[in-house]
């Protein structure tokens, strides 16, 4: 049976969850926390990794003198995610053949 | 086999997360149902009490409390939905909707409370005008809510409906002379005396009851359809 290579960036479940929740638009740290139920430290670590790999971009702004950070999926991040979904599909299709 | 399991697991995780991050305005159906049904009960009870007993301060006070109770219930529901919403853009839309739905009734409620504490001569004309035009404001508010939902769901359906409501409301007002101070149209016999219920008020009443009820049912149906598509 053919062996598929899973991209390293999506091998972590939390990273995959973060990217999936950014598909519907930009999210704040709290939004991501609400959606993933992960700890602050864990989310920060995975976001740093995603940022380093240029999958996620960070926007920092001040709203009513309060800092607010929002995260968005970059174009290359979206491409990588789409490629990963295609890969998952082909894995499942290879099983049905 | 291991890779297949992993692929299945990841696909489920992606699907679950994407769905979770996309909760939409349909979640508001319960709020509209509570407001629609609550308003129907409130208006119906007010009418029946007025017809059978006449104006009774004690009963009216309980009815007024009931009115506040379902609004508070709807407000609690609103905050629960808002808390669940993780999408920043949608949260802003929801907040806008909530401001329209709850801020204006709360404002009217506060004005009425303040009016009870002060002598009628000391109440500003603006406050009196606001209370007087409460029905008109409610109709405009309902149309605003329709448009907001239209932007999220299907503007081609909601825009004509809100335009139709506004135009009908203006026509009804114009046909009866002054749009702001409209006169007797429909007469019913209550407590052995003629009671006048202007069509303009009936229109406002229908918007506050059937309008919200239909909106709630429409969103509920949409949500059920979406859920069945997911299955």
PDB file of C-alpha atoms in Angstrom:
ATOM      1  CA  UNK A   1       0.000   0.000   0.000  1.00  0.00           C
ATOM      2  CA  UNK A   2       1.191   3.501  -0.885  1.00  0.00           C
ATOM      3  CA  UNK A   3       2.681   5.507   1.997  1.00  0.00           C
ATOM      4  CA  UNK A   4       1.657   9.138   2.268  1.00  0.00           C
ATOM      5  CA  UNK A   5       3.751  11.840   3.867  1.00  0.00           C
ATOM      6  CA  UNK A   6       1.849  13.903   6.381  1.00  0.00           C
ATOM      7  CA  UNK A   7       3.144  17.508   6.501  1.00  0.00           C
ATOM      8  CA  UNK A   8       4.899  18.174   9.779  1.00  0.00           C
ATOM      9  CA  UNK A   9       2.929  21.367  10.460  1.00  0.00           C
ATOM     10  CA  UNK A  10      -0.382  19.475  10.679  1.00  0.00           C
ATOM     11  CA  UNK A  11       0.889  16.515  12.651  1.00  0.00           C
ATOM     12  CA  UNK A  12      -0.043  18.234  15.872  1.00  0.00           C
ATOM     13  CA  UNK A  13      -3.818  18.032  16.542  1.00  0.00           C
ATOM     14  CA  UNK A  14      -4.030  21.422  18.229  1.00  0.00           C
ATOM     15  CA  UNK A  15      -2.238  23.105  15.321  1.00  0.00           C
ATOM     16  CA  UNK A  16      -4.708  21.487  12.933  1.00  0.00           C
ATOM     17  CA  UNK A  17      -7.611  22.643  15.128  1.00  0.00           C
ATOM     18  CA  UNK A  18      -6.296  26.229  15.214  1.00  0.00           C
ATOM     19  CA  UNK A  19      -5.925  26.349  11.434  1.00  0.00           C
ATOM     20  CA  UNK A  20      -9.407  24.817  10.974  1.00  0.00           C
ATOM     21  CA  UNK A  21     -11.024  27.442  13.145  1.00  0.00           C
ATOM     22  CA  UNK A  22      -9.252  30.227  11.248  1.00  0.00           C
ATOM     23  CA  UNK A  23     -10.841  29.048   7.985  1.00  0.00           C
ATOM     24  CA  UNK A  24     -14.026  31.005   8.785  1.00  0.00           C
ATOM     25  CA  UNK A  25     -12.114  34.266   9.359  1.00  0.00           C
ATOM     26  CA  UNK A  26      -9.869  36.030  11.829  1.00  0.00           C
ATOM     27  CA  UNK A  27     -10.074  35.056  15.475  1.00  0.00           C
ATOM     28  CA  UNK A  28      -8.826  36.491  18.740  1.00  0.00           C
ATOM     29  CA  UNK A  29      -6.829  34.449  21.234  1.00  0.00           C
ATOM     30  CA  UNK A  30      -9.974  34.071  23.345  1.00  0.00           C
ATOM     31  CA  UNK A  31     -11.954  32.822  20.332  1.00  0.00           C
ATOM     32  CA  UNK A  32      -9.323  30.153  19.684  1.00  0.00           C
ATOM     33  CA  UNK A  33      -9.285  29.224  23.350  1.00  0.00           C
ATOM     34  CA  UNK A  34     -13.091  28.877  23.384  1.00  0.00           C
ATOM     35  CA  UNK A  35     -13.053  26.715  20.279  1.00  0.00           C
ATOM     36  CA  UNK A  36     -10.181  24.436  21.180  1.00  0.00           C
ATOM     37  CA  UNK A  37     -10.523  24.269  24.992  1.00  0.00           C
ATOM     38  CA  UNK A  38      -6.730  24.128  25.150  1.00  0.00           C
ATOM     39  CA  UNK A  39      -4.529  25.859  27.716  1.00  0.00           C
ATOM     40  CA  UNK A  40      -3.075  29.336  27.052  1.00  0.00           C
ATOM     41  CA  UNK A  41       0.484  28.020  27.048  1.00  0.00           C
ATOM     42  CA  UNK A  42      -0.282  25.244  24.613  1.00  0.00           C
ATOM     43  CA  UNK A  43      -2.129  27.589  22.220  1.00  0.00           C
ATOM     44  CA  UNK A  44       0.687  30.159  22.385  1.00  0.00           C
ATOM     45  CA  UNK A  45       3.301  27.525  21.602  1.00  0.00           C
ATOM     46  CA  UNK A  46       1.382  26.176  18.602  1.00  0.00           C
ATOM     47  CA  UNK A  47       0.571  29.643  17.281  1.00  0.00           C
ATOM     48  CA  UNK A  48       4.272  30.553  17.478  1.00  0.00           C
ATOM     49  CA  UNK A  49       5.083  27.472  15.433  1.00  0.00           C
ATOM     50  CA  UNK A  50       2.343  28.322  12.872  1.00  0.00           C
ATOM     51  CA  UNK A  51       3.613  31.894  12.720  1.00  0.00           C
ATOM     52  CA  UNK A  52       7.185  30.691  12.164  1.00  0.00           C
ATOM     53  CA  UNK A  53       5.996  28.508   9.294  1.00  0.00           C
ATOM     54  CA  UNK A  54       4.052  31.475   7.813  1.00  0.00           C
ATOM     55  CA  UNK A  55       0.729  29.652   8.150  1.00  0.00           C
ATOM     56  CA  UNK A  56      -0.782  32.248  10.476  1.00  0.00           C
ATOM     57  CA  UNK A  57      -0.341  36.021  10.583  1.00  0.00           C
ATOM     58  CA  UNK A  58      -0.780  38.113  13.711  1.00  0.00           C
ATOM     59  CA  UNK A  59      -2.393  41.534  13.930  1.00  0.00           C
ATOM     60  CA  UNK A  60      -1.908  43.596  17.063  1.00  0.00           C
ATOM     61  CA  UNK A  61      -3.984  46.691  17.672  1.00  0.00           C
ATOM     62  CA  UNK A  62      -5.292  48.875  20.458  1.00  0.00           C
ATOM     63  CA  UNK A  63      -9.043  49.088  20.940  1.00  0.00           C
ATOM     64  CA  UNK A  64     -10.113  51.537  23.664  1.00  0.00           C
ATOM     65  CA  UNK A  65      -6.538  51.564  24.961  1.00  0.00           C
ATOM     66  CA  UNK A  66      -6.611  47.791  25.350  1.00  0.00           C
ATOM     67  CA  UNK A  67      -4.285  45.598  23.297  1.00  0.00           C
ATOM     68  CA  UNK A  68      -6.037  43.136  21.038  1.00  0.00           C
ATOM     69  CA  UNK A  69      -4.371  40.402  19.045  1.00  0.00           C
ATOM     70  CA  UNK A  70      -6.108  38.656  16.189  1.00  0.00           C
ATOM     71  CA  UNK A  71      -4.917  35.754  14.100  1.00  0.00           C
ATOM     72  CA  UNK A  72      -5.555  35.148  10.414  1.00  0.00           C
ATOM     73  CA  UNK A  73      -4.668  32.371   8.046  1.00  0.00           C
ATOM     74  CA  UNK A  74      -2.077  33.510   5.449  1.00  0.00           C
ATOM     75  CA  UNK A  75      -2.502  32.696   1.755  1.00  0.00           C
ATOM     76  CA  UNK A  76       0.275  30.129   1.926  1.00  0.00           C
ATOM     77  CA  UNK A  77      -1.301  28.729   5.104  1.00  0.00           C
ATOM     78  CA  UNK A  78      -4.627  28.366   3.317  1.00  0.00           C
ATOM     79  CA  UNK A  79      -2.871  26.646   0.411  1.00  0.00           C
ATOM     80  CA  UNK A  80      -1.094  24.252   2.736  1.00  0.00           C
ATOM     81  CA  UNK A  81      -4.351  23.488   4.515  1.00  0.00           C
ATOM     82  CA  UNK A  82      -6.169  22.840   1.219  1.00  0.00           C
ATOM     83  CA  UNK A  83      -3.332  20.571   0.109  1.00  0.00           C
ATOM     84  CA  UNK A  84      -3.558  18.711   3.399  1.00  0.00           C
ATOM     85  CA  UNK A  85      -7.305  18.192   3.025  1.00  0.00           C
ATOM     86  CA  UNK A  86      -6.691  16.907  -0.526  1.00  0.00           C
ATOM     87  CA  UNK A  87      -4.057  14.562   0.850  1.00  0.00           C
ATOM     88  CA  UNK A  88      -6.509  13.245   3.453  1.00  0.00           C
ATOM     89  CA  UNK A  89      -9.077  12.715   0.707  1.00  0.00           C
ATOM     90  CA  UNK A  90      -6.620  10.803  -1.460  1.00  0.00           C
ATOM     91  CA  UNK A  91      -5.666   8.595   1.495  1.00  0.00           C
ATOM     92  CA  UNK A  92      -9.320   7.694   2.007  1.00  0.00           C
ATOM     93  CA  UNK A  93      -9.871   7.212  -1.740  1.00  0.00           C
ATOM     94  CA  UNK A  94      -6.866   4.906  -1.962  1.00  0.00           C
ATOM     95  CA  UNK A  95      -8.513   2.736   0.673  1.00  0.00           C
ATOM     96  CA  UNK A  96     -11.786   2.471  -1.219  1.00  0.00           C
ATOM     97  CA  UNK A  97     -10.014   1.456  -4.470  1.00  0.00           C
TER      98      UNK A  97
ATOM     99  CA  UNK B   1      -4.444   1.177   8.038  1.00  0.00           C
ATOM    100  CA  UNK B   2      -2.818   3.488  10.540  1.00  0.00           C
ATOM    101  CA  UNK B   3      -2.677   6.313   8.007  1.00  0.00           C
ATOM    102  CA  UNK B   4      -6.330   5.804   7.124  1.00  0.00           C
ATOM    103  CA  UNK B   5      -7.360   6.036  10.758  1.00  0.00           C
ATOM    104  CA  UNK B   6      -5.265   9.146  11.157  1.00  0.00           C
ATOM    105  CA  UNK B   7      -6.780  10.686   8.013  1.00  0.00           C
ATOM    106  CA  UNK B   8     -10.309   9.917   9.244  1.00  0.00           C
ATOM    107  CA  UNK B   9      -9.531  11.362  12.642  1.00  0.00           C
ATOM    108  CA  UNK B  10      -8.120  14.553  11.112  1.00  0.00           C
ATOM    109  CA  UNK B  11     -11.065  14.977   8.746  1.00  0.00           C
ATOM    110  CA  UNK B  12     -13.483  14.639  11.652  1.00  0.00           C
ATOM    111  CA  UNK B  13     -11.480  17.124  13.695  1.00  0.00           C
ATOM    112  CA  UNK B  14     -11.450  19.645  10.822  1.00  0.00           C
ATOM    113  CA  UNK B  15     -15.177  19.186  10.191  1.00  0.00           C
ATOM    114  CA  UNK B  16     -16.023  19.578  13.879  1.00  0.00           C
ATOM    115  CA  UNK B  17     -13.889  22.695  14.341  1.00  0.00           C
ATOM    116  CA  UNK B  18     -15.099  24.381  11.156  1.00  0.00           C
ATOM    117  CA  UNK B  19     -18.729  23.739  12.150  1.00  0.00           C
ATOM    118  CA  UNK B  20     -18.117  24.992  15.669  1.00  0.00           C
ATOM    119  CA  UNK B  21     -16.550  28.210  14.418  1.00  0.00           C
ATOM    120  CA  UNK B  22     -19.427  28.868  12.056  1.00  0.00           C
ATOM    121  CA  UNK B  23     -22.439  29.072  14.355  1.00  0.00           C
ATOM    122  CA  UNK B  24     -24.691  31.537  12.607  1.00  0.00           C
ATOM    123  CA  UNK B  25     -27.519  33.927  13.226  1.00  0.00           C
ATOM    124  CA  UNK B  26     -30.047  31.022  13.160  1.00  0.00           C
ATOM    125  CA  UNK B  27     -29.157  30.472  16.814  1.00  0.00           C
ATOM    126  CA  UNK B  28     -31.219  33.585  17.497  1.00  0.00           C
ATOM    127  CA  UNK B  29     -34.452  31.795  16.590  1.00  0.00           C
ATOM    128  CA  UNK B  30     -35.146  31.040  20.251  1.00  0.00           C
ATOM    129  CA  UNK B  31     -34.859  34.720  21.215  1.00  0.00           C
ATOM    130  CA  UNK B  32     -37.357  35.745  18.526  1.00  0.00           C
ATOM    131  CA  UNK B  33     -39.712  32.930  19.541  1.00  0.00           C
ATOM    132  CA  UNK B  34     -39.554  33.999  23.212  1.00  0.00           C
ATOM    133  CA  UNK B  35     -40.241  37.633  22.256  1.00  0.00           C
ATOM    134  CA  UNK B  36     -43.000  36.740  19.760  1.00  0.00           C
ATOM    135  CA  UNK B  37     -44.841  34.294  22.040  1.00  0.00           C
ATOM    136  CA  UNK B  38     -44.269  36.509  25.101  1.00  0.00           C
ATOM    137  CA  UNK B  39     -45.709  39.526  23.286  1.00  0.00           C
ATOM    138  CA  UNK B  40     -48.736  37.506  22.077  1.00  0.00           C
ATOM    139  CA  UNK B  41     -49.508  36.368  25.656  1.00  0.00           C
ATOM    140  CA  UNK B  42     -48.898  39.874  27.008  1.00  0.00           C
ATOM    141  CA  UNK B  43     -51.151  41.666  24.487  1.00  0.00           C
ATOM    142  CA  UNK B  44     -53.843  38.971  24.668  1.00  0.00           C
ATOM    143  CA  UNK B  45     -53.956  39.040  28.478  1.00  0.00           C
ATOM    144  CA  UNK B  46     -53.961  42.859  28.516  1.00  0.00           C
ATOM    145  CA  UNK B  47     -56.876  42.909  26.069  1.00  0.00           C
ATOM    146  CA  UNK B  48     -58.887  40.234  27.924  1.00  0.00           C
ATOM    147  CA  UNK B  49     -58.310  41.849  31.315  1.00  0.00           C
ATOM    148  CA  UNK B  50     -59.264  45.229  29.962  1.00  0.00           C
ATOM    149  CA  UNK B  51     -62.407  43.771  28.363  1.00  0.00           C
ATOM    150  CA  UNK B  52     -63.516  41.730  31.380  1.00  0.00           C
ATOM    151  CA  UNK B  53     -62.268  43.650  34.410  1.00  0.00           C
ATOM    152  CA  UNK B  54     -61.301  47.065  33.111  1.00  0.00           C
ATOM    153  CA  UNK B  55     -58.136  48.872  34.130  1.00  0.00           C
ATOM    154  CA  UNK B  56     -56.826  47.179  37.249  1.00  0.00           C
ATOM    155  CA  UNK B  57     -53.537  48.566  38.544  1.00  0.00           C
ATOM    156  CA  UNK B  58     -52.606  45.401  40.432  1.00  0.00           C
ATOM    157  CA  UNK B  59     -53.137  43.037  37.489  1.00  0.00           C
ATOM    158  CA  UNK B  60     -51.475  45.477  35.105  1.00  0.00           C
ATOM    159  CA  UNK B  61     -48.442  45.549  37.376  1.00  0.00           C
ATOM    160  CA  UNK B  62     -48.183  41.724  37.222  1.00  0.00           C
ATOM    161  CA  UNK B  63     -48.581  41.802  33.473  1.00  0.00           C
ATOM    162  CA  UNK B  64     -45.872  44.419  33.235  1.00  0.00           C
ATOM    163  CA  UNK B  65     -43.614  42.199  35.375  1.00  0.00           C
ATOM    164  CA  UNK B  66     -44.343  39.274  33.047  1.00  0.00           C
ATOM    165  CA  UNK B  67     -43.356  41.510  30.117  1.00  0.00           C
ATOM    166  CA  UNK B  68     -40.020  42.341  31.800  1.00  0.00           C
ATOM    167  CA  UNK B  69     -39.484  38.667  32.727  1.00  0.00           C
ATOM    168  CA  UNK B  70     -39.529  37.319  29.170  1.00  0.00           C
ATOM    169  CA  UNK B  71     -37.365  40.183  27.971  1.00  0.00           C
ATOM    170  CA  UNK B  72     -34.821  39.302  30.689  1.00  0.00           C
ATOM    171  CA  UNK B  73     -35.097  35.627  29.636  1.00  0.00           C
ATOM    172  CA  UNK B  74     -34.404  36.614  26.032  1.00  0.00           C
ATOM    173  CA  UNK B  75     -31.476  38.781  27.158  1.00  0.00           C
ATOM    174  CA  UNK B  76     -29.958  35.812  29.063  1.00  0.00           C
ATOM    175  CA  UNK B  77     -30.374  33.672  25.932  1.00  0.00           C
ATOM    176  CA  UNK B  78     -28.675  36.399  23.910  1.00  0.00           C
ATOM    177  CA  UNK B  79     -25.609  36.423  26.169  1.00  0.00           C
ATOM    178  CA  UNK B  80     -25.425  32.596  26.044  1.00  0.00           C
ATOM    179  CA  UNK B  81     -25.410  32.712  22.218  1.00  0.00           C
ATOM    180  CA  UNK B  82     -22.892  35.575  22.200  1.00  0.00           C
ATOM    181  CA  UNK B  83     -20.581  33.631  24.515  1.00  0.00           C
ATOM    182  CA  UNK B  84     -20.657  30.627  22.179  1.00  0.00           C
ATOM    183  CA  UNK B  85     -19.846  32.739  19.130  1.00  0.00           C
ATOM    184  CA  UNK B  86     -16.133  32.624  18.430  1.00  0.00           C
ATOM    185  CA  UNK B  87     -16.060  34.454  15.132  1.00  0.00           C
ATOM    186  CA  UNK B  88     -15.051  38.113  15.698  1.00  0.00           C
ATOM    187  CA  UNK B  89     -17.033  39.440  12.711  1.00  0.00           C
ATOM    188  CA  UNK B  90     -20.182  37.526  13.635  1.00  0.00           C
ATOM    189  CA  UNK B  91     -19.883  38.570  17.254  1.00  0.00           C
ATOM    190  CA  UNK B  92     -20.011  42.209  16.103  1.00  0.00           C
ATOM    191  CA  UNK B  93     -23.150  41.509  14.042  1.00  0.00           C
ATOM    192  CA  UNK B  94     -24.720  39.711  17.037  1.00  0.00           C
ATOM    193  CA  UNK B  95     -23.865  42.636  19.319  1.00  0.00           C
ATOM    194  CA  UNK B  96     -25.488  45.039  16.895  1.00  0.00           C
ATOM    195  CA  UNK B  97     -28.587  42.853  16.809  1.00  0.00           C
ATOM    196  CA  UNK B  98     -28.674  42.585  20.598  1.00  0.00           C
ATOM    197  CA  UNK B  99     -28.302  46.345  20.980  1.00  0.00           C
ATOM    198  CA  UNK B 100     -31.351  46.865  18.781  1.00  0.00           C
ATOM    199  CA  UNK B 101     -33.364  44.113  20.426  1.00  0.00           C
ATOM    200  CA  UNK B 102     -32.651  44.971  24.045  1.00  0.00           C
ATOM    201  CA  UNK B 103     -31.140  48.434  24.380  1.00  0.00           C
ATOM    202  CA  UNK B 104     -34.200  50.278  23.044  1.00  0.00           C
ATOM    203  CA  UNK B 105     -36.783  48.396  25.211  1.00  0.00           C
ATOM    204  CA  UNK B 106     -34.511  48.917  28.245  1.00  0.00           C
ATOM    205  CA  UNK B 107     -34.288  52.624  27.372  1.00  0.00           C
ATOM    206  CA  UNK B 108     -38.094  52.870  27.195  1.00  0.00           C
ATOM    207  CA  UNK B 109     -38.403  50.976  30.464  1.00  0.00           C
ATOM    208  CA  UNK B 110     -35.974  53.378  32.190  1.00  0.00           C
ATOM    209  CA  UNK B 111     -37.771  56.430  30.804  1.00  0.00           C
ATOM    210  CA  UNK B 112     -41.086  55.049  32.106  1.00  0.00           C
ATOM    211  CA  UNK B 113     -39.616  54.379  35.559  1.00  0.00           C
ATOM    212  CA  UNK B 114     -38.171  57.908  35.694  1.00  0.00           C
ATOM    213  CA  UNK B 115     -41.480  59.349  34.559  1.00  0.00           C
ATOM    214  CA  UNK B 116     -43.188  57.692  37.526  1.00  0.00           C
ATOM    215  CA  UNK B 117     -40.896  59.542  39.913  1.00  0.00           C
ATOM    216  CA  UNK B 118     -41.348  63.004  38.477  1.00  0.00           C
ATOM    217  CA  UNK B 119     -44.219  65.372  38.094  1.00  0.00           C
ATOM    218  CA  UNK B 120     -45.684  65.341  34.543  1.00  0.00           C
ATOM    219  CA  UNK B 121     -44.808  69.006  34.038  1.00  0.00           C
ATOM    220  CA  UNK B 122     -41.136  68.307  34.677  1.00  0.00           C
ATOM    221  CA  UNK B 123     -40.810  65.559  32.060  1.00  0.00           C
ATOM    222  CA  UNK B 124     -39.029  66.663  28.900  1.00  0.00           C
ATOM    223  CA  UNK B 125     -40.848  66.756  25.581  1.00  0.00           C
ATOM    224  CA  UNK B 126     -38.201  64.447  24.101  1.00  0.00           C
ATOM    225  CA  UNK B 127     -39.004  61.719  26.642  1.00  0.00           C
ATOM    226  CA  UNK B 128     -42.727  62.100  26.003  1.00  0.00           C
ATOM    227  CA  UNK B 129     -42.204  62.011  22.235  1.00  0.00           C
ATOM    228  CA  UNK B 130     -40.065  58.888  22.557  1.00  0.00           C
ATOM    229  CA  UNK B 131     -42.754  57.102  24.550  1.00  0.00           C
ATOM    230  CA  UNK B 132     -45.451  58.352  22.187  1.00  0.00           C
ATOM    231  CA  UNK B 133     -43.554  57.075  19.153  1.00  0.00           C
ATOM    232  CA  UNK B 134     -42.609  53.777  20.744  1.00  0.00           C
ATOM    233  CA  UNK B 135     -44.675  51.812  18.222  1.00  0.00           C
ATOM    234  CA  UNK B 136     -43.070  53.534  15.235  1.00  0.00           C
ATOM    235  CA  UNK B 137     -39.602  52.959  16.680  1.00  0.00           C
ATOM    236  CA  UNK B 138     -40.464  49.271  17.191  1.00  0.00           C
ATOM    237  CA  UNK B 139     -41.499  48.886  13.535  1.00  0.00           C
ATOM    238  CA  UNK B 140     -38.278  50.573  12.327  1.00  0.00           C
ATOM    239  CA  UNK B 141     -36.319  48.393  14.768  1.00  0.00           C
ATOM    240  CA  UNK B 142     -37.947  45.232  13.421  1.00  0.00           C
ATOM    241  CA  UNK B 143     -37.057  46.241   9.854  1.00  0.00           C
ATOM    242  CA  UNK B 144     -33.480  46.935  10.952  1.00  0.00           C
ATOM    243  CA  UNK B 145     -33.315  43.463  12.520  1.00  0.00           C
ATOM    244  CA  UNK B 146     -34.714  41.959   9.297  1.00  0.00           C
ATOM    245  CA  UNK B 147     -32.012  43.697   7.260  1.00  0.00           C
ATOM    246  CA  UNK B 148     -29.273  42.583   9.649  1.00  0.00           C
ATOM    247  CA  UNK B 149     -30.465  38.984   9.413  1.00  0.00           C
ATOM    248  CA  UNK B 150     -30.742  39.448   5.645  1.00  0.00           C
ATOM    249  CA  UNK B 151     -27.056  40.368   5.437  1.00  0.00           C
ATOM    250  CA  UNK B 152     -26.225  37.107   7.193  1.00  0.00           C
ATOM    251  CA  UNK B 153     -28.799  34.872   5.509  1.00  0.00           C
ATOM    252  CA  UNK B 154     -30.391  36.065   2.302  1.00  0.00           C
ATOM    253  CA  UNK B 155     -30.731  39.799   1.622  1.00  0.00           C
ATOM    254  CA  UNK B 156     -32.834  39.199  -1.495  1.00  0.00           C
ATOM    255  CA  UNK B 157     -35.622  37.853   0.727  1.00  0.00           C
ATOM    256  CA  UNK B 158     -35.327  40.152   3.723  1.00  0.00           C
ATOM    257  CA  UNK B 159     -34.775  43.481   1.920  1.00  0.00           C
ATOM    258  CA  UNK B 160     -38.119  43.412   0.016  1.00  0.00           C
ATOM    259  CA  UNK B 161     -39.962  42.355   3.194  1.00  0.00           C
ATOM    260  CA  UNK B 162     -38.557  45.224   5.259  1.00  0.00           C
ATOM    261  CA  UNK B 163     -39.166  47.714   2.419  1.00  0.00           C
ATOM    262  CA  UNK B 164     -42.750  46.399   2.155  1.00  0.00           C
ATOM    263  CA  UNK B 165     -43.293  46.789   5.923  1.00  0.00           C
ATOM    264  CA  UNK B 166     -41.934  50.357   5.948  1.00  0.00           C
ATOM    265  CA  UNK B 167     -43.948  51.396   2.864  1.00  0.00           C
ATOM    266  CA  UNK B 168     -47.154  49.814   4.249  1.00  0.00           C
ATOM    267  CA  UNK B 169     -46.586  51.563   7.554  1.00  0.00           C
ATOM    268  CA  UNK B 170     -46.082  54.937   5.849  1.00  0.00           C
ATOM    269  CA  UNK B 171     -49.167  54.429   3.624  1.00  0.00           C
ATOM    270  CA  UNK B 172     -51.314  53.494   6.628  1.00  0.00           C
ATOM    271  CA  UNK B 173     -50.073  56.586   8.414  1.00  0.00           C
ATOM    272  CA  UNK B 174     -50.534  58.939   5.449  1.00  0.00           C
ATOM    273  CA  UNK B 175     -54.032  57.642   4.647  1.00  0.00           C
ATOM    274  CA  UNK B 176     -55.062  58.506   8.150  1.00  0.00           C
ATOM    275  CA  UNK B 177     -53.817  62.056   8.061  1.00  0.00           C
ATOM    276  CA  UNK B 178     -50.924  62.844  10.308  1.00  0.00           C
ATOM    277  CA  UNK B 179     -48.437  60.002  10.420  1.00  0.00           C
ATOM    278  CA  UNK B 180     -47.327  60.777  13.957  1.00  0.00           C
ATOM    279  CA  UNK B 181     -50.708  61.516  15.520  1.00  0.00           C
ATOM    280  CA  UNK B 182     -53.037  59.143  13.877  1.00  0.00           C
ATOM    281  CA  UNK B 183     -56.713  58.923  14.675  1.00  0.00           C
ATOM    282  CA  UNK B 184     -59.547  56.443  15.184  1.00  0.00           C
ATOM    283  CA  UNK B 185     -59.969  53.755  12.573  1.00  0.00           C
ATOM    284  CA  UNK B 186     -61.434  50.700  14.185  1.00  0.00           C
ATOM    285  CA  UNK B 187     -64.065  50.700  16.872  1.00  0.00           C
ATOM    286  CA  UNK B 188     -64.816  47.913  19.268  1.00  0.00           C
ATOM    287  CA  UNK B 189     -67.194  47.848  22.143  1.00  0.00           C
ATOM    288  CA  UNK B 190     -65.355  47.373  25.411  1.00  0.00           C
ATOM    289  CA  UNK B 191     -66.733  47.921  28.886  1.00  0.00           C
ATOM    290  CA  UNK B 192     -69.918  49.365  27.446  1.00  0.00           C
ATOM    291  CA  UNK B 193     -67.967  52.142  25.827  1.00  0.00           C
ATOM    292  CA  UNK B 194     -66.386  52.568  22.443  1.00  0.00           C
ATOM    293  CA  UNK B 195     -62.729  51.810  22.419  1.00  0.00           C
ATOM    294  CA  UNK B 196     -60.631  52.901  19.517  1.00  0.00           C
ATOM    295  CA  UNK B 197     -57.805  50.809  18.196  1.00  0.00           C
ATOM    296  CA  UNK B 198     -56.043  52.601  15.342  1.00  0.00           C
ATOM    297  CA  UNK B 199     -54.907  50.376  12.463  1.00  0.00           C
ATOM    298  CA  UNK B 200     -51.433  51.869  12.955  1.00  0.00           C
ATOM    299  CA  UNK B 201     -51.381  50.360  16.459  1.00  0.00           C
ATOM    300  CA  UNK B 202     -52.705  47.056  15.118  1.00  0.00           C
ATOM    301  CA  UNK B 203     -49.876  47.059  12.578  1.00  0.00           C
ATOM    302  CA  UNK B 204     -47.317  47.693  15.317  1.00  0.00           C
ATOM    303  CA  UNK B 205     -48.904  44.972  17.433  1.00  0.00           C
ATOM    304  CA  UNK B 206     -48.722  42.479  14.549  1.00  0.00           C
ATOM    305  CA  UNK B 207     -45.045  43.298  14.002  1.00  0.00           C
ATOM    306  CA  UNK B 208     -44.288  42.766  17.684  1.00  0.00           C
ATOM    307  CA  UNK B 209     -46.111  39.450  17.814  1.00  0.00           C
ATOM    308  CA  UNK B 210     -46.506  37.642  14.493  1.00  0.00           C
ATOM    309  CA  UNK B 211     -43.422  39.369  13.046  1.00  0.00           C
ATOM    310  CA  UNK B 212     -41.054  38.038  15.708  1.00  0.00           C
ATOM    311  CA  UNK B 213     -42.822  34.675  15.787  1.00  0.00           C
ATOM    312  CA  UNK B 214     -42.406  34.180  12.025  1.00  0.00           C
ATOM    313  CA  UNK B 215     -38.807  35.345  12.177  1.00  0.00           C
ATOM    314  CA  UNK B 216     -38.104  32.816  14.943  1.00  0.00           C
ATOM    315  CA  UNK B 217     -39.818  29.999  13.046  1.00  0.00           C
ATOM    316  CA  UNK B 218     -38.034  30.890   9.796  1.00  0.00           C
ATOM    317  CA  UNK B 219     -34.612  30.815  11.455  1.00  0.00           C
ATOM    318  CA  UNK B 220     -35.519  27.599  13.313  1.00  0.00           C
ATOM    319  CA  UNK B 221     -36.496  25.921  10.043  1.00  0.00           C
ATOM    320  CA  UNK B 222     -33.264  27.125   8.418  1.00  0.00           C
ATOM    321  CA  UNK B 223     -31.230  25.732  11.292  1.00  0.00           C
ATOM    322  CA  UNK B 224     -33.000  22.352  11.141  1.00  0.00           C
ATOM    323  CA  UNK B 225     -32.435  22.180   7.366  1.00  0.00           C
ATOM    324  CA  UNK B 226     -28.745  22.945   7.847  1.00  0.00           C
ATOM    325  CA  UNK B 227     -28.438  20.277  10.527  1.00  0.00           C
ATOM    326  CA  UNK B 228     -30.149  17.654   8.352  1.00  0.00           C
ATOM    327  CA  UNK B 229     -27.763  18.553   5.485  1.00  0.00           C
ATOM    328  CA  UNK B 230     -24.821  17.959   7.825  1.00  0.00           C
ATOM    329  CA  UNK B 231     -26.174  14.509   8.736  1.00  0.00           C
TER     330      UNK B 231
END
